[in-house]
GROMACS .gro file of C-alpha atoms in nm:
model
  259
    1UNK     CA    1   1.035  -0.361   7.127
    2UNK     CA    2   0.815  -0.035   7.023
    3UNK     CA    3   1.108   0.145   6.894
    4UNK     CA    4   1.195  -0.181   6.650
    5UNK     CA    5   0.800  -0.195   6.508
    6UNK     CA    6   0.843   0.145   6.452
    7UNK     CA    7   1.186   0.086   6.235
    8UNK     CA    8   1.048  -0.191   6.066
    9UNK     CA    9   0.677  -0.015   6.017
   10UNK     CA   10   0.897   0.292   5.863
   11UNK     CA   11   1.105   0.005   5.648
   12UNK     CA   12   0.751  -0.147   5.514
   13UNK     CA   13   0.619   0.202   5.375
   14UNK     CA   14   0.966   0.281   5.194
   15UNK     CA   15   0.975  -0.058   5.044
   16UNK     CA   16   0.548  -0.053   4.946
   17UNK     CA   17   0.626   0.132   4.620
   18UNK     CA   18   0.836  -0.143   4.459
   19UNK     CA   19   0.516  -0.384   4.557
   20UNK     CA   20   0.194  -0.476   4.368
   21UNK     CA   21  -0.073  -0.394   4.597
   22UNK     CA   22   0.011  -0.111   4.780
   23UNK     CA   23  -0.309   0.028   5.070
   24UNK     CA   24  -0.115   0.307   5.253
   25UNK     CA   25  -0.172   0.593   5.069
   26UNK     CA   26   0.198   0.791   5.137
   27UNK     CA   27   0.311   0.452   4.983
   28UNK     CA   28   0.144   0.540   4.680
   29UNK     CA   29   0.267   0.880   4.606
   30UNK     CA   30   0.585   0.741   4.677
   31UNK     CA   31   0.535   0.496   4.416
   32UNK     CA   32   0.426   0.757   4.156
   33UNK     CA   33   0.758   0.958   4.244
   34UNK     CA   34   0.972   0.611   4.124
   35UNK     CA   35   0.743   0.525   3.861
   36UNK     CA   36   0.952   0.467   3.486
   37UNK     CA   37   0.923   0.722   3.207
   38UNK     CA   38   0.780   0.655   2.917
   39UNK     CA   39   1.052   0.616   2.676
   40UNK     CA   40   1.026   0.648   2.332
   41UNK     CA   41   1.265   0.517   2.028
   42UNK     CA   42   1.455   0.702   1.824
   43UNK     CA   43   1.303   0.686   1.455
   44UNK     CA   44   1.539   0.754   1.156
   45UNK     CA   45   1.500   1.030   0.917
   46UNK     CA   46   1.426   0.759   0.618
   47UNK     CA   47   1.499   1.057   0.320
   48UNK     CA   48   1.870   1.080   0.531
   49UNK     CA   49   2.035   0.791   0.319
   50UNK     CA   50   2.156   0.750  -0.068
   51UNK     CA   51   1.913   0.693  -0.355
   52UNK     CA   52   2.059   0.337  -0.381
   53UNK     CA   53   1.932   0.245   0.010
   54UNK     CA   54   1.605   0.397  -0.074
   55UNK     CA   55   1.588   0.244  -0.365
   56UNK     CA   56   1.629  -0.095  -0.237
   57UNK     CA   57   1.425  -0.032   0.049
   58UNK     CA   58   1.127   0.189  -0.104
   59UNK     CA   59   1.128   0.157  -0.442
   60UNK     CA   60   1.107   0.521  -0.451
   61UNK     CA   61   1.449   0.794  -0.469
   62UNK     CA   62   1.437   1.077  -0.196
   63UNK     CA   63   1.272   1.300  -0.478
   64UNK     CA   64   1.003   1.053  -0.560
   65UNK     CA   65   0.927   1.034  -0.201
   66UNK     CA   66   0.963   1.386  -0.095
   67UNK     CA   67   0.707   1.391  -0.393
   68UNK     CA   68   0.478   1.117  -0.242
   69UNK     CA   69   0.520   1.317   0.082
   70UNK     CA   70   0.391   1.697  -0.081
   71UNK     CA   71   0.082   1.483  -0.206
   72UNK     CA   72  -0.025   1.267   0.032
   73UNK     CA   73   0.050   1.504   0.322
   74UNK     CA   74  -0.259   1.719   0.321
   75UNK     CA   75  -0.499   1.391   0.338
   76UNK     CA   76  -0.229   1.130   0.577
   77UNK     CA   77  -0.120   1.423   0.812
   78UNK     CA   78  -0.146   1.414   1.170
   79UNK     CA   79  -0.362   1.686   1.354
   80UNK     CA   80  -0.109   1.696   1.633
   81UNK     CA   81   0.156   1.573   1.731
   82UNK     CA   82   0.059   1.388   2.032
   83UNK     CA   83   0.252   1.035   2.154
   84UNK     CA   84   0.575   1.111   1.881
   85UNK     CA   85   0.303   1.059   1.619
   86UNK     CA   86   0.472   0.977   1.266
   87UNK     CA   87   0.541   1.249   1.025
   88UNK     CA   88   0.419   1.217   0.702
   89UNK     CA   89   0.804   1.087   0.563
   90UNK     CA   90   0.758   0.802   0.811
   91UNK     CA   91   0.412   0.728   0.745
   92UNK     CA   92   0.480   0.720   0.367
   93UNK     CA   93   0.813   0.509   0.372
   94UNK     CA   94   0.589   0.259   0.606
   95UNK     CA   95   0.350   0.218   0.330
   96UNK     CA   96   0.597   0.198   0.051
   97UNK     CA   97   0.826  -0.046   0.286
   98UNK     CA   98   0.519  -0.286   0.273
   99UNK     CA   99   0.445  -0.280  -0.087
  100UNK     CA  100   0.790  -0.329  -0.186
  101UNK     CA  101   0.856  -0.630   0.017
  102UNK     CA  102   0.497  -0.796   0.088
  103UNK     CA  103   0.612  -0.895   0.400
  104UNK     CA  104   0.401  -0.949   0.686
  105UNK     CA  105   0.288  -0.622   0.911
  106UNK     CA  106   0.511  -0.728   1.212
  107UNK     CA  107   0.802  -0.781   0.966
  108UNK     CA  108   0.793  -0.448   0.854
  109UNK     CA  109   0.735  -0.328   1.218
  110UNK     CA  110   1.061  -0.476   1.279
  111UNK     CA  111   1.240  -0.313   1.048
  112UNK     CA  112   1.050   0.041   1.102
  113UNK     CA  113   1.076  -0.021   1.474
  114UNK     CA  114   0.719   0.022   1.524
  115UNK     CA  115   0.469  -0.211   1.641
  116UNK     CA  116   0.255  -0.364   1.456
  117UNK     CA  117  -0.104  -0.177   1.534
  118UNK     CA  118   0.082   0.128   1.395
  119UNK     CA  119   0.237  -0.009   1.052
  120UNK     CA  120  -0.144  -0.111   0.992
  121UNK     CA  121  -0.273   0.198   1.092
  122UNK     CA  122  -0.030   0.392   0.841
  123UNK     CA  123  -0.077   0.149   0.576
  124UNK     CA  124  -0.469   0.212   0.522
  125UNK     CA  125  -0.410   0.544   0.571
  126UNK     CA  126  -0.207   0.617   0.257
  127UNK     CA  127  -0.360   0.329   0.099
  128UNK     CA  128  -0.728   0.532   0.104
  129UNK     CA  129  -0.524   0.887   0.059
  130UNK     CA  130  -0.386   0.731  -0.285
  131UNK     CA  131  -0.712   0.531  -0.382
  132UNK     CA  132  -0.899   0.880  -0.364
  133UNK     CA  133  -0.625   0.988  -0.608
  134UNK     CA  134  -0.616   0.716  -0.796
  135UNK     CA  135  -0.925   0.917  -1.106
  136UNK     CA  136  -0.635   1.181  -1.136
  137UNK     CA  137  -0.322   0.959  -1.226
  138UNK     CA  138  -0.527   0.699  -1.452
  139UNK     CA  139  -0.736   0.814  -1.679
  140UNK     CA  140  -0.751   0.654  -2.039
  141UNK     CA  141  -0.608   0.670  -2.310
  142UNK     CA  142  -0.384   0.907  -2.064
  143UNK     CA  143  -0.253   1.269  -2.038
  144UNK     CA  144  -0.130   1.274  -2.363
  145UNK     CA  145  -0.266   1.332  -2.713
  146UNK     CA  146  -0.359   1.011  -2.915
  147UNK     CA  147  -0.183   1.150  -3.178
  148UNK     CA  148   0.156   1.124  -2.944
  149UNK     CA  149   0.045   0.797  -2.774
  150UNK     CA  150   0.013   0.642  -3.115
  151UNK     CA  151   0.369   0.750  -3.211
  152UNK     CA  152   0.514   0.600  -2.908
  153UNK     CA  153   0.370   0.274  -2.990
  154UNK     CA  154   0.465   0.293  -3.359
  155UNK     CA  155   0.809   0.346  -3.295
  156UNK     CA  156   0.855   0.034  -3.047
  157UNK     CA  157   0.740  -0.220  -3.351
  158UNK     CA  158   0.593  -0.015  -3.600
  159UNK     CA  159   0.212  -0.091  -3.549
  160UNK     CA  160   0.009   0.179  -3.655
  161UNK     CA  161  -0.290   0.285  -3.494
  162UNK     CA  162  -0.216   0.158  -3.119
  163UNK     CA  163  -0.356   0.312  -2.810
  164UNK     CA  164  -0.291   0.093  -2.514
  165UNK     CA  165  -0.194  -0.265  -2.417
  166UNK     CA  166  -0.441  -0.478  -2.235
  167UNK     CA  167  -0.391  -0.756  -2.059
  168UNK     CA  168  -0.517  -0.937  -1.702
  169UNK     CA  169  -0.261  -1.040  -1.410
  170UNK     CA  170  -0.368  -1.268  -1.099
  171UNK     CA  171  -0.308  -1.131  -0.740
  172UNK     CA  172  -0.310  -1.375  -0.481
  173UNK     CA  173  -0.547  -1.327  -0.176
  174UNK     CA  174  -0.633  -1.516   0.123
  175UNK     CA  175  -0.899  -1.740   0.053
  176UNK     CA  176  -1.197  -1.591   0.128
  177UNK     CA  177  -1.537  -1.738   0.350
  178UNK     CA  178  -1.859  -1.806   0.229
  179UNK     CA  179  -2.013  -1.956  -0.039
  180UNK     CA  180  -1.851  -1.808  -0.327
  181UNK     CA  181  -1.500  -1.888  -0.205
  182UNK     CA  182  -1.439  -2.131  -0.493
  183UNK     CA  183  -1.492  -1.855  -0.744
  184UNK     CA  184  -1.146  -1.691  -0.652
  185UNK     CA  185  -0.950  -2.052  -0.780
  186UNK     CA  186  -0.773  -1.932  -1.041
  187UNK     CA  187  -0.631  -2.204  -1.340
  188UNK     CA  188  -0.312  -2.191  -1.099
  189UNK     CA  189  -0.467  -2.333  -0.824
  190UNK     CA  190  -0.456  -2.036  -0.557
  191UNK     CA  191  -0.709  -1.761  -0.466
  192UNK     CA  192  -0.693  -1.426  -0.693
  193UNK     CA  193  -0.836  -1.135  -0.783
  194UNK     CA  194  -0.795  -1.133  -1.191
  195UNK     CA  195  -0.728  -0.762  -1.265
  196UNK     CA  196  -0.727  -0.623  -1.608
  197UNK     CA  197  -0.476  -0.308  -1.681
  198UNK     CA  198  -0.434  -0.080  -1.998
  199UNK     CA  199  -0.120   0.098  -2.023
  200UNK     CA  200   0.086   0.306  -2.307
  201UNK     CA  201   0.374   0.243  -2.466
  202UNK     CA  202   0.548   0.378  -2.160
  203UNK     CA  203   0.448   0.116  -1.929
  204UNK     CA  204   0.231   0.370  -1.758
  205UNK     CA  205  -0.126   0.262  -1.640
  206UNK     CA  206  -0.430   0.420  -1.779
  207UNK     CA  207  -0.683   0.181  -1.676
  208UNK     CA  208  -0.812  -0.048  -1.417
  209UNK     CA  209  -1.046  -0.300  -1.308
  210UNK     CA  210  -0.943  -0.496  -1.012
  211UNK     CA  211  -1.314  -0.639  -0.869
  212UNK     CA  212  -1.327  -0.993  -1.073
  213UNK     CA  213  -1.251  -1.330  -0.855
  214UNK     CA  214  -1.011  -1.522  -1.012
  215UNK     CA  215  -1.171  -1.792  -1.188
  216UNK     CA  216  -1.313  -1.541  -1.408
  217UNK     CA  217  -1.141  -1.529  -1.767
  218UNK     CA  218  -0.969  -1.281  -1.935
  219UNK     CA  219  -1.169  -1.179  -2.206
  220UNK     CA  220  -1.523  -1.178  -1.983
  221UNK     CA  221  -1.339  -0.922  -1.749
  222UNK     CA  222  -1.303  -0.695  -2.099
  223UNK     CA  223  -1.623  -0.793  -2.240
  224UNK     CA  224  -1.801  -0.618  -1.897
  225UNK     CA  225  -1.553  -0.289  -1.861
  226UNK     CA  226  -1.625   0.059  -1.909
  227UNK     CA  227  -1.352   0.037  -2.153
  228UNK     CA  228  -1.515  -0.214  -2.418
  229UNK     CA  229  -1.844  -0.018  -2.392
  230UNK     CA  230  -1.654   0.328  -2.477
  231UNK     CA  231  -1.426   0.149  -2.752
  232UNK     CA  232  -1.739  -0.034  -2.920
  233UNK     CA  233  -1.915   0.307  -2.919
  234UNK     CA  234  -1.662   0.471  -3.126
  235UNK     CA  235  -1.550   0.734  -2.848
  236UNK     CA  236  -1.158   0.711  -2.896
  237UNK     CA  237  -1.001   0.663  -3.220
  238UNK     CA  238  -0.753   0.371  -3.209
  239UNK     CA  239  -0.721  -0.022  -3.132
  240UNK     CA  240  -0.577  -0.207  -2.830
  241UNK     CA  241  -0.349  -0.492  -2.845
  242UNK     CA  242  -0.393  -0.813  -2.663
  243UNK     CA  243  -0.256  -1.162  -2.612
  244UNK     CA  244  -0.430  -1.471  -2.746
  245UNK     CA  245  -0.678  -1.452  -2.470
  246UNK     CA  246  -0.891  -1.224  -2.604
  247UNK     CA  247  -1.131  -1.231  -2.920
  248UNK     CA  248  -1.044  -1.006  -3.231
  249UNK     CA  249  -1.270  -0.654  -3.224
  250UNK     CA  250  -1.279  -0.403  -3.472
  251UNK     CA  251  -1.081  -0.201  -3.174
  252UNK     CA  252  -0.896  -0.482  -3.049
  253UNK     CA  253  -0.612  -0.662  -3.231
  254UNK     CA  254  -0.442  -0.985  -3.128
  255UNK     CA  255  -0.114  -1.089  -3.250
  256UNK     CA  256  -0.063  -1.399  -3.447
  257UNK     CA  257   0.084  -1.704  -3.298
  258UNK     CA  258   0.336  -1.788  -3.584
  259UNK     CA  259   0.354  -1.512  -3.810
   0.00000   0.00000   0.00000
């Protein structure tokens, strides 16, 4: 009878590690010898397919990401590389993943394979690494001479004398709390941010101001800009064009509805 409590005394410590609460302590270290790995998935090179998947995907070529990549790597990079941490391709392709598609965080996790803690986590990061870029890229009237930025315009219609194109564009937003939540209804019915852009005849941005709720119109959003106060001041030599939503200025030209 001794010798069997022995074999089944010996049979309870082997099996202890494969149960919850475990008290003998050789039980324990037993358990720590069986205990899983941590495994972790396989992530995809995302520059390691064609400019058409990327493309589709990003909205970016491998050179236009690899470019991304060489300046937003010194301000997105990890320290270490601790828990498989993303490299700066990955973190970057996350981001641009996102504001390609505008899917939710946990769809993009999906298709990243990561969860979705992490795709947040990367997206604020390059978010605030390009928003502290953001006074290098657009700047008005742009890089350019006015001189050349007047000739581009010219040649699309030939209107003399243009510097930019201005115009607003409503991006929807969760409604927001408090009492002011009524202020971001736009004329469409849903909750917006009314942002006003400038850009040259290339399409390419030179100014923004994205901090209006939506009800707000159009030509109020100019009215209070940095831009109207430097145009009304004389500072650059030239006129903008707008759409019927905005008032005629001595720098700002509308066109006319049936000419």
């Amino acid at each position: 009878m001794k010798a069997q409590n022995c074999v089944f005394l010996s049979a309870l410590t082997m099996a202890c590690p494969f149960v919850r609460d475990v008290v003998d302590e050789e039980a324990l270290v037993l358990r720590r010898a069986f205990r899983r790995e941590r495994v972790f998935r396989d992530r995809l090179d995302p520059l390691a397919f064609p400019d058409d998947h990327l493309y589709e995907r990003y909205r970016f070529s491998a050179d236009g990401i690899r470019y991304l990549c060489r300046l937003l790597g010194p301000r997105i990079k990890h320290r270490t590389a601790r828990s498989h941490a993303l490299s700066v391709e990955q973190m970057v392709c996350v981001a641009l993943r996102f504001f390609a598609s505008g899917a939710f965080l946990y769809s993009v996790g999906d298709t990243e394979q990561l969860n979705k803690a992490t795709i947040c986590r990367t997206i604020r990061s390059v978010c605030l690494a390009i928003k502290a870029l953001a006074d290098v890229f657009i700047s008005f009237p742009g890089h350019r001479s006015l001189c050349d930025i007047k000739e581009e315009f010219y040649r699309i219609a030939g209107f003399p004398n243009v510097i930019g194109a201005v115009d607003c564009t409503h991006i929807r937003i969760k409604a927001p709390s408090g009492a002011h939540e009524a202020d971001f209804v736009n004329r469409k019915s849903f909750h917006s941010i009314n942002v006003q852009m400038v850009c040259n005849a290339d399409c390419v941005i030179s100014n923004v101001v994205a901090k209006w709720p939506g009800s707000v119109h159009d030509s109020r959003i100019f009215r209070a800009s940095e831009i109207y106060q430097c145009l009304s001041q004389g500072e650059f030599s030239g006129v903008l064009l707008g759409d019927r939503g905005y008032g005629c200025q001595p720098f700002l030209l509308t066109p006319f509805t049936d000419p």
